[in-house]
Coordinates of C-alpha atoms and ligand atoms in Angstrom, one line a residue:
X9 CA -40.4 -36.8 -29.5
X10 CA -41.9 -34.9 -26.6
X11 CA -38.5 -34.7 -25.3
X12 CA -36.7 -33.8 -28.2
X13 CA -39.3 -30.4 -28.5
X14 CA -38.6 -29.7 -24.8
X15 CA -35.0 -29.6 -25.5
X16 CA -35.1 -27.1 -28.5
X17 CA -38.0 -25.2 -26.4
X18 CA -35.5 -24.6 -23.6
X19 CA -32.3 -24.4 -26.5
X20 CA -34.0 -21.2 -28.1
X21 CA -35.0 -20.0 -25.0
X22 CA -31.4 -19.6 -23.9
X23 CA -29.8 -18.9 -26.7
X24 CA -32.6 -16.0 -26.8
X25 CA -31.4 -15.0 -23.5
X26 CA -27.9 -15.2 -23.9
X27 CA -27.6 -13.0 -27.0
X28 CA -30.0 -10.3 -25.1
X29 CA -27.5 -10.7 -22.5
X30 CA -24.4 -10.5 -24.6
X31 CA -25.8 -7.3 -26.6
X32 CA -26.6 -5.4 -23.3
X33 CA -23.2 -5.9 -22.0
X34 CA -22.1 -4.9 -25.2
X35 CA -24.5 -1.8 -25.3
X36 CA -22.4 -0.6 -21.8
X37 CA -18.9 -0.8 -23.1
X38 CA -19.9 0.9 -26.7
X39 CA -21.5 3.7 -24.3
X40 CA -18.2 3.9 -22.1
X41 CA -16.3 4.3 -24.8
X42 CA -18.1 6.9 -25.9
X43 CA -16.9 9.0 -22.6
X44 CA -14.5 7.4 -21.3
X45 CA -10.6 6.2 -22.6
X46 CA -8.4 3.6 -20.9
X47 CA -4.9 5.6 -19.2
X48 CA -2.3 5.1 -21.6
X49 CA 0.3 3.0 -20.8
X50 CA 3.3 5.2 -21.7
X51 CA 3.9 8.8 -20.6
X52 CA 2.2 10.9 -22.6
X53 CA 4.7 12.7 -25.0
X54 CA 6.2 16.4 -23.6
X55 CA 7.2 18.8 -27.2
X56 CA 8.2 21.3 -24.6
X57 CA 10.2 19.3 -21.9
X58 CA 11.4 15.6 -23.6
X59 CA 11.5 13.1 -21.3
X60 CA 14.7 11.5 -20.9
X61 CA 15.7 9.0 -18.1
X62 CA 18.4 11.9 -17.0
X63 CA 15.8 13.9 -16.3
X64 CA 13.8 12.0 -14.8
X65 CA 16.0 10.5 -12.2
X66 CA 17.1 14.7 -11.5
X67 CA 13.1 15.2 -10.9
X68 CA 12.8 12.3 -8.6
X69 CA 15.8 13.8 -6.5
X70 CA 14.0 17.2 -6.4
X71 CA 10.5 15.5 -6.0
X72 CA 12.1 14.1 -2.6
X73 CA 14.2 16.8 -1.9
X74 CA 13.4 18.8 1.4
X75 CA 15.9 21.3 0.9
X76 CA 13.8 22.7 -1.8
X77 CA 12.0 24.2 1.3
X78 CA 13.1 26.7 3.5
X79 CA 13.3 25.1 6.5
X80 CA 14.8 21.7 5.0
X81 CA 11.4 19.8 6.1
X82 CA 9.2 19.8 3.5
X83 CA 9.3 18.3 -0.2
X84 CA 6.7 17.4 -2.7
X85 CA 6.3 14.0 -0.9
X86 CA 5.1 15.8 2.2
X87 CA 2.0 16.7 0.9
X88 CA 1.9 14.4 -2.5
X89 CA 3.0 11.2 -0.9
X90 CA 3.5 8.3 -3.3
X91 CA 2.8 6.1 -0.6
X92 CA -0.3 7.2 -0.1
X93 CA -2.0 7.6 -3.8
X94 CA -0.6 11.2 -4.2
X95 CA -2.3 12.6 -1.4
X96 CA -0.8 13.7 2.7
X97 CA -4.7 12.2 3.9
X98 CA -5.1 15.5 5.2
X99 CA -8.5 18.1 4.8
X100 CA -5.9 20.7 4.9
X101 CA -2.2 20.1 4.2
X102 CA 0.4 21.5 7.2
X103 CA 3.3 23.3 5.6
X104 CA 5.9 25.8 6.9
X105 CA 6.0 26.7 10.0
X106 CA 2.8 24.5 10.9
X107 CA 1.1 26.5 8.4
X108 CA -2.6 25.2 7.5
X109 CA -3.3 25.6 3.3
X110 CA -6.5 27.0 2.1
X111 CA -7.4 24.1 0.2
X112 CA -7.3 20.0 0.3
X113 CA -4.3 18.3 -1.6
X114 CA -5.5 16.8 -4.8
X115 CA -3.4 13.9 -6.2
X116 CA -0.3 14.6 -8.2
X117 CA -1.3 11.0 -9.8
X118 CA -2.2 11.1 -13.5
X119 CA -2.2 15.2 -13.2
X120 CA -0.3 14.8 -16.3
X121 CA -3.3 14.1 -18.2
X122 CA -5.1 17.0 -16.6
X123 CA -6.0 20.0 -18.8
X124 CA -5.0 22.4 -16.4
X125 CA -3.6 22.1 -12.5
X126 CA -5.0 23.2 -9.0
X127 CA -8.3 23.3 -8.1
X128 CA -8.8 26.5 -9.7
X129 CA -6.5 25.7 -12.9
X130 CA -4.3 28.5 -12.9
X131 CA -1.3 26.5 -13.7
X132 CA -1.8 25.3 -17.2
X133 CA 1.1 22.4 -17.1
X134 CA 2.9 20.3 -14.8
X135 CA 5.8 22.8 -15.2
X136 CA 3.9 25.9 -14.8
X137 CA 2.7 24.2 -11.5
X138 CA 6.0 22.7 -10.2
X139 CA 7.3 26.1 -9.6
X140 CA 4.5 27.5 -7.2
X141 CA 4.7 25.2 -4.2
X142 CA 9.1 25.8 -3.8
X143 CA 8.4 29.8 -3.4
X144 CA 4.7 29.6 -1.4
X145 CA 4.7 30.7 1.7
X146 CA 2.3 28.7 3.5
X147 CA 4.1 25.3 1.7
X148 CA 7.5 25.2 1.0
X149 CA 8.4 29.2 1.6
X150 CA 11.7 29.6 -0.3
X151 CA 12.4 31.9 -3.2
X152 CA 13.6 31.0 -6.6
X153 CA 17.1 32.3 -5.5
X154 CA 17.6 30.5 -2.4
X155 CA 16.3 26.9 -4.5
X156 CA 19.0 27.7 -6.5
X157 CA 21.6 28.8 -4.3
X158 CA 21.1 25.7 -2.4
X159 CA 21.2 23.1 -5.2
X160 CA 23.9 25.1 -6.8
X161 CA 25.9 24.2 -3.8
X162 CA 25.6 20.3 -3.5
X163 CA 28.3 19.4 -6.5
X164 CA 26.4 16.1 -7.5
X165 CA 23.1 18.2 -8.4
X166 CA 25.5 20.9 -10.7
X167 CA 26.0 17.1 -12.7
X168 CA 22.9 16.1 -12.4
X169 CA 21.5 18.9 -14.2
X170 CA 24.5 19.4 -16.8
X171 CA 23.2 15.8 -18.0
X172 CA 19.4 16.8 -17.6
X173 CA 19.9 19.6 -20.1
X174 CA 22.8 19.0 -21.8
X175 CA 22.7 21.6 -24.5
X176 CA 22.1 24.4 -22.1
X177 CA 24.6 26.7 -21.3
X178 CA 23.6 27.5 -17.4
X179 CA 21.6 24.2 -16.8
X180 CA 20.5 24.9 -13.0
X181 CA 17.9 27.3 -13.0
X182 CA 14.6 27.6 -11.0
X183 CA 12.6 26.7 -14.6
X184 CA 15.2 23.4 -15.5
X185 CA 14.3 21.9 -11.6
X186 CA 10.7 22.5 -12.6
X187 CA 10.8 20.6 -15.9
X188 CA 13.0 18.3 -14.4
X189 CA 9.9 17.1 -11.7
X190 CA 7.1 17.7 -14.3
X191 CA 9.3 14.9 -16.5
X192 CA 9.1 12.8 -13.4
X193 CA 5.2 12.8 -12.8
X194 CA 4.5 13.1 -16.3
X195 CA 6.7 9.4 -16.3
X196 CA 6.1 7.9 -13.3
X197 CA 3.4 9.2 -11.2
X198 CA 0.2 7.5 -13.4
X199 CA -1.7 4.4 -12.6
X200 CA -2.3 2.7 -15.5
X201 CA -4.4 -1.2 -15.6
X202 CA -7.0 0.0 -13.4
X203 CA -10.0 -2.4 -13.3
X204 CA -12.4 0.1 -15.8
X205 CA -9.1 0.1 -18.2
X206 CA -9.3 -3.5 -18.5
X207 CA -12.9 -3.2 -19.1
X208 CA -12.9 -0.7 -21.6
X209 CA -9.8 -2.2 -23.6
X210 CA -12.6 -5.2 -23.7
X211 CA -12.7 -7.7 -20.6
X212 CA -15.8 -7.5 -19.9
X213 CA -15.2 -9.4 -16.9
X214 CA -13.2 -6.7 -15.3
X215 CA -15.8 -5.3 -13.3
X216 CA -18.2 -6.8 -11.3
X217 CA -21.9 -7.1 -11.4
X218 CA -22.3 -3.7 -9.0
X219 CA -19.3 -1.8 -10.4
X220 CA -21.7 -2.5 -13.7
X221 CA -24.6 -1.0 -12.3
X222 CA -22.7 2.0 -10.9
X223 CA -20.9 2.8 -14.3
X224 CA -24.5 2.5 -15.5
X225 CA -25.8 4.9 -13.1
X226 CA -23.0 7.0 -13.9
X227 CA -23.7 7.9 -17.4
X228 CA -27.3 7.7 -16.7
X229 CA -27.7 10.1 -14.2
X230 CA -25.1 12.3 -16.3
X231 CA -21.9 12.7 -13.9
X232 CA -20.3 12.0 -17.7
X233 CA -21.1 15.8 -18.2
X234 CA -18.2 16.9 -15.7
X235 CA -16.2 13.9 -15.4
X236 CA -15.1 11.7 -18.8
X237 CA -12.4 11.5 -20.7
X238 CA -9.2 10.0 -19.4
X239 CA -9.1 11.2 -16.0
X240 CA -12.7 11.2 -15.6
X241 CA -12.3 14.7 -14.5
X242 CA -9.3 16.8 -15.0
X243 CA -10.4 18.7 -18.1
X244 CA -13.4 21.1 -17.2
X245 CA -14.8 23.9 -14.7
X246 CA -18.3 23.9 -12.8
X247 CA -19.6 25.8 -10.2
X248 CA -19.7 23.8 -6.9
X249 CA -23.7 23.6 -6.8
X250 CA -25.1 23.7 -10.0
X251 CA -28.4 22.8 -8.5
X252 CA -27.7 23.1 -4.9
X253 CA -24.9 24.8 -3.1
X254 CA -23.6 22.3 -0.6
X255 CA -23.7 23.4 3.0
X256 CA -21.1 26.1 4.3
X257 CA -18.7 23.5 5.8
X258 CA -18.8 21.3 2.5
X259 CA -18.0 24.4 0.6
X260 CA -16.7 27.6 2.7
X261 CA -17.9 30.6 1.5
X262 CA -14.7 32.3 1.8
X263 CA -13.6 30.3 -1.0
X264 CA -15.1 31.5 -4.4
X265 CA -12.8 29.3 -6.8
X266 CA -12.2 30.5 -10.2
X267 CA -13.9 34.0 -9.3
X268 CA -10.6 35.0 -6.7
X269 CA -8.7 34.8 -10.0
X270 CA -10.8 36.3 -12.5
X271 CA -12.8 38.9 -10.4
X272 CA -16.3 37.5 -12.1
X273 CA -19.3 36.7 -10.3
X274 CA -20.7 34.3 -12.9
X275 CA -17.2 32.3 -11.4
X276 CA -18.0 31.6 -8.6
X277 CA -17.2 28.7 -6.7
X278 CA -16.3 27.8 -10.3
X279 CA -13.4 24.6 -9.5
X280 CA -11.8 22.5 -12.0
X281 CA -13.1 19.2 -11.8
X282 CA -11.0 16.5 -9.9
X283 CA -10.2 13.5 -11.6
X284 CA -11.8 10.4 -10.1
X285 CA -8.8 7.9 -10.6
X286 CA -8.0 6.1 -7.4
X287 CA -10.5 8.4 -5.7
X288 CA -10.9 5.5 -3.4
X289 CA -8.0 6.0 -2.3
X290 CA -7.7 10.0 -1.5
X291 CA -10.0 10.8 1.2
X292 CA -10.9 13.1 2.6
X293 CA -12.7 15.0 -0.6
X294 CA -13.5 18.1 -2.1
X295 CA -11.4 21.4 -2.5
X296 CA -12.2 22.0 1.6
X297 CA -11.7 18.4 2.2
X298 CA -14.5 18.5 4.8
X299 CA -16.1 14.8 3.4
X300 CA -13.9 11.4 4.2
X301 CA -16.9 8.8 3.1
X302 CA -16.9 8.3 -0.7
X303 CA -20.3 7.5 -0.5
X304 CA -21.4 10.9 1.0
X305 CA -19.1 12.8 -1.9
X306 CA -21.3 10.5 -4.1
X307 CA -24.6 11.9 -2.2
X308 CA -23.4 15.3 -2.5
X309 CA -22.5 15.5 -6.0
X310 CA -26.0 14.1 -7.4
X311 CA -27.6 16.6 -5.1
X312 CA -25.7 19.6 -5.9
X313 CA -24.8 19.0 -9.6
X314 CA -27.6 17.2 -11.0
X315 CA -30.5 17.9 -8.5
X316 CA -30.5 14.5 -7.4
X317 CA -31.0 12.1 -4.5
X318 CA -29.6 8.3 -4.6
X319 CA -31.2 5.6 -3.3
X320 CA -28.3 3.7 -0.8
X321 CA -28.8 1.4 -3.5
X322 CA -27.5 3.8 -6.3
X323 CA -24.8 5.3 -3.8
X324 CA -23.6 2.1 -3.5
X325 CA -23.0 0.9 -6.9
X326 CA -21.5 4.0 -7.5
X327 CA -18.9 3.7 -5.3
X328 CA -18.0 0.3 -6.4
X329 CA -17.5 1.4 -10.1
X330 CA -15.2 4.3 -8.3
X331 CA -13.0 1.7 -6.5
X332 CA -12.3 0.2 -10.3
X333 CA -10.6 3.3 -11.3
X334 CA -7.9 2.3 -8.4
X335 CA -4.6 1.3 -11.1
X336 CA -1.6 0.3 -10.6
X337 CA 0.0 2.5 -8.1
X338 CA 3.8 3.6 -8.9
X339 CA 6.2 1.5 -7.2
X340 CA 9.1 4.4 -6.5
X341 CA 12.3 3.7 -4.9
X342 CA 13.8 6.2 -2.7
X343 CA 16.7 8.6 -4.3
X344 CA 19.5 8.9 -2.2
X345 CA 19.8 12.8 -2.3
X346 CA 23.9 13.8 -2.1
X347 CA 24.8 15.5 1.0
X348 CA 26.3 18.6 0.6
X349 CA 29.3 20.7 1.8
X350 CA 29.3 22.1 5.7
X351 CA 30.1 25.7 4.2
X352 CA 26.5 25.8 1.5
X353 CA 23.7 27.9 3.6
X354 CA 21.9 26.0 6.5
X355 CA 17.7 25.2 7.2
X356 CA 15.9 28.8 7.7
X357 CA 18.4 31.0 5.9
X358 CA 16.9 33.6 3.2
Ligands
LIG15 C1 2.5 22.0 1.9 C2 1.8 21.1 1.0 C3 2.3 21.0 -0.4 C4 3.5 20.9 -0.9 C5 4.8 20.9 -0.1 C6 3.4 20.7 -2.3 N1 2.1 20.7 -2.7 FE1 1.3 20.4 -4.5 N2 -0.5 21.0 -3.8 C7 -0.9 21.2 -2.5 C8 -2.2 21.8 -2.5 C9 -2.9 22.2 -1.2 C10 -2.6 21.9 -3.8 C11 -4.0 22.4 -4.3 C12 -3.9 24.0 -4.2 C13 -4.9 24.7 -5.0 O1 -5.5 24.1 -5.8 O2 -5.1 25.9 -4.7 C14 -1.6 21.3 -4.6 C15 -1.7 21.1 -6.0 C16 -0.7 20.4 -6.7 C17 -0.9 19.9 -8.1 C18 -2.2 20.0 -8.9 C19 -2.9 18.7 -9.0 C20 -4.3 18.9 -9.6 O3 -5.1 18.0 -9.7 O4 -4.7 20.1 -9.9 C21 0.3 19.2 -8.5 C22 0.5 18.5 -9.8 C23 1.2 19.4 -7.4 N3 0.5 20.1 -6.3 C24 2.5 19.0 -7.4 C25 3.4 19.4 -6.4 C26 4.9 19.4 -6.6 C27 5.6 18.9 -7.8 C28 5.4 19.9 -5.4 C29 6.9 20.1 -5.1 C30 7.6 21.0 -5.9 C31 4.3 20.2 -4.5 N4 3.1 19.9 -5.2 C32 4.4 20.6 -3.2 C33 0.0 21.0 -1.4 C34 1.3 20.9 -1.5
LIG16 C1 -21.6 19.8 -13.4 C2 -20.4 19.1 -13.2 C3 -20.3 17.9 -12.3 C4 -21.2 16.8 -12.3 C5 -22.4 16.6 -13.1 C6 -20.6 15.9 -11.3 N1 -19.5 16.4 -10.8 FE1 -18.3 15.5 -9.4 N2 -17.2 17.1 -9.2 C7 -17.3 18.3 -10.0 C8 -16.5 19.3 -9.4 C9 -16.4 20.7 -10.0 C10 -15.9 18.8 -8.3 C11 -14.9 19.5 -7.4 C12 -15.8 20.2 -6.3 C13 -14.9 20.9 -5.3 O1 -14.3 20.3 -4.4 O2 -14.8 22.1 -5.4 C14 -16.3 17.4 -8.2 C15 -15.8 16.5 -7.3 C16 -16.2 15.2 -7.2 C17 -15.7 14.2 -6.3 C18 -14.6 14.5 -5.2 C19 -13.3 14.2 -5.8 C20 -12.1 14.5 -4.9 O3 -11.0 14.1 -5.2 O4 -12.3 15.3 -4.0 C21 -16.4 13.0 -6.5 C22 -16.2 11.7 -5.8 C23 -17.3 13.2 -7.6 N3 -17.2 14.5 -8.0 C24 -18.1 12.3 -8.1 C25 -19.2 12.6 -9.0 C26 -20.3 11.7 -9.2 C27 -20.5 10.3 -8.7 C28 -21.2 12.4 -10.0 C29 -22.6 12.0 -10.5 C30 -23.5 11.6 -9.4 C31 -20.6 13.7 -10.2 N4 -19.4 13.8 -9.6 C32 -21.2 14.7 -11.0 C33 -18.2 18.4 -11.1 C34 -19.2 17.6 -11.4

């Protein structure tokens, strides 16, 4: 008898427990779902520029294609490697001529779900923002002309565009290469099936115990505000310091963001926020690229955009919930790119 009480003691006492349990990991996925949504698993559908495997396979060409540069060195690839999570690993990419870049080299992975592109949004889309590395001079330092000149005269590319844009009566133009590589990124360059996705499409065993804690102190401390949605990032601008500006070599002064474009004090070191997929991946951080520990961008962003310190504890957890928004990273074979005739113009010229 004794026994028999002692059993259903303990049998209501865990069943008590288990459902508290249960309800609490419960309570986190309703609340991440309320911020956050899993990457789709198909490309995101273009109005403007329809994806079509033509297309796609032209804006892999171009994607790799150093001759898109002036001197014939670099490509997208150089400074977006594929290899590498989207990124050249670099505080400041090198471009012509040994050039350093004003500002770090964000990942080109998911950007398609971005609202807007760089770090101070002016390019609205993918295609908008394909045709501003080709002509700048500290990247890729052609002009328009010369891209087009130069793909004009490798016979294989005049095809490759013709069935691209089949409908078009002059298919190779500086805006048809550009669609052509949005089409690309927007189809292959995403990472979908990251840890968090799994989680929030309902496998609660997903992420671990810590990466729990951290997407707990997450939404709790309110980095949600700037970085939700898809991307976790991607879709909104901030000032760099909300609370606290972050020291000078964290954030150069020289550098006033969204205030260089529209001339507006109350903009600046206004930046688009980054999006946090495979940020564990993409050191070093920030537009200046000055931090390489994810644990110390961690540190930084409570203190300057929420006012903020983390325990090591916190910082911690944090980071593991980070490393579950590393997906499945795009497995790209190389385009052979057609040679082209000894006549067409040579590295350096125009
Ligand atoms: C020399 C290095 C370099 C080359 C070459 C280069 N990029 Fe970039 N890219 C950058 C840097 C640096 C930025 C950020 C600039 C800024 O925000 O002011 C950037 C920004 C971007 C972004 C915006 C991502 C985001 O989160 O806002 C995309 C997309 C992108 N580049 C794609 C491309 C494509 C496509 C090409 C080839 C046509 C290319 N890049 C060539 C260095 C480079
Ligand atoms: C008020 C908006 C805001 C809040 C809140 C915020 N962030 Fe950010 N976050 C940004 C902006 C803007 C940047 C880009 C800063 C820059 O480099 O100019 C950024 C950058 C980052 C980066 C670097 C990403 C990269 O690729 O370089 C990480 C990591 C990050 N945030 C994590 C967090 C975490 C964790 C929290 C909460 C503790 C948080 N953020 C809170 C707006 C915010």
């Amino acid at each position: 008898m004794k026994l028999t009480r002692l059993f259903f003691f303990f049998l209501t006492y865990l069943t008590v427990f288990l459902t508290a349990f249960s309800v609490q990991a419960d309570d986190l996925l309703r609340e991440a779902r309320d911020y956050f949504s899993p990457l789709p698993e198909k490309a995101p559908a273009r109005p403007d520029n329809p994806i079509t495997p033509e297309k796609v396979a032209l804006g892999k060409m171009l994607y790799f294609e150093p001759r898109l540069s002036k001197s014939w060195v670099f490509s997208c690839n150089s400074c977006h490697n594929v290899a590498t999570a989207g990124v050249d690993m670099r505080p400041k990419s090198i471009g012509h001529r040994w050039q350093l870049g004003g500002r770090n080299s964000p990942t080109v992975l998911n950007a398609v779900f971005n609202e807007s592109q760089f770090w101070d949004g002016r390019a609205e889309t993918l295609e908008e923002q394909a045709k501003g590395p080709i002509t700048n001079p500290v990247e890729m330092a052609h002009s328009e002309e010369m891209a087009v000149k130069t793909l004009s005269a490798i016979p294989a590319y005049v095809e490759r565009f013709k069935a691209a844009f089949p409908d078009e009566q002059n298919p190779l133009t500086y805006t048809n290469a550009a669609k052509a590589i949005a089409a690309f990124e927007a189809a292959e360059l995403r990472t979908p099936d990251a840890p968090f996705d799994q989680y929030l499409k309902g496998d609660t065993n997903a992420l671990t115990a810590q990466q729990k804690r951290g997407l707990r102190a997450f939404m709790d401390y309110g980095c949600t505000a700037c970085h939700s949605g898809v991307n976790l990032g991607g879709n909104g601008f901030f000032r760099f310091g909300v609370f606290n500006l972050p020291d000078e070599q964290v954030l150069p002064r020289n550098d006033k963001g969204l205030q260089d474009l529209t001339g507006d004090e109350a903009d600046a070191y206004v930046f688009r926020t980054p999006t946090l997929r495979n940020v564990a991946l993409t050191a070093p951080y920030f537009h200046s690229g000055a931090v390489w520990d994810l644990g110390e961008a961690v540190r930084i962003m409570a203190e300057s955009q929420l006012g903020e310190t983390l325990t090591n504890n916190e910082v911690a957890d944090i980071v593991a919930f980070l490393e579950s928004l590393t997906g499945k990273q795009p497995e790209i074979a190389l385009p052979v790119l057609p040679i082209g005739p000894a006549t067409m113009n040579k590295p350096d010229e125009g």
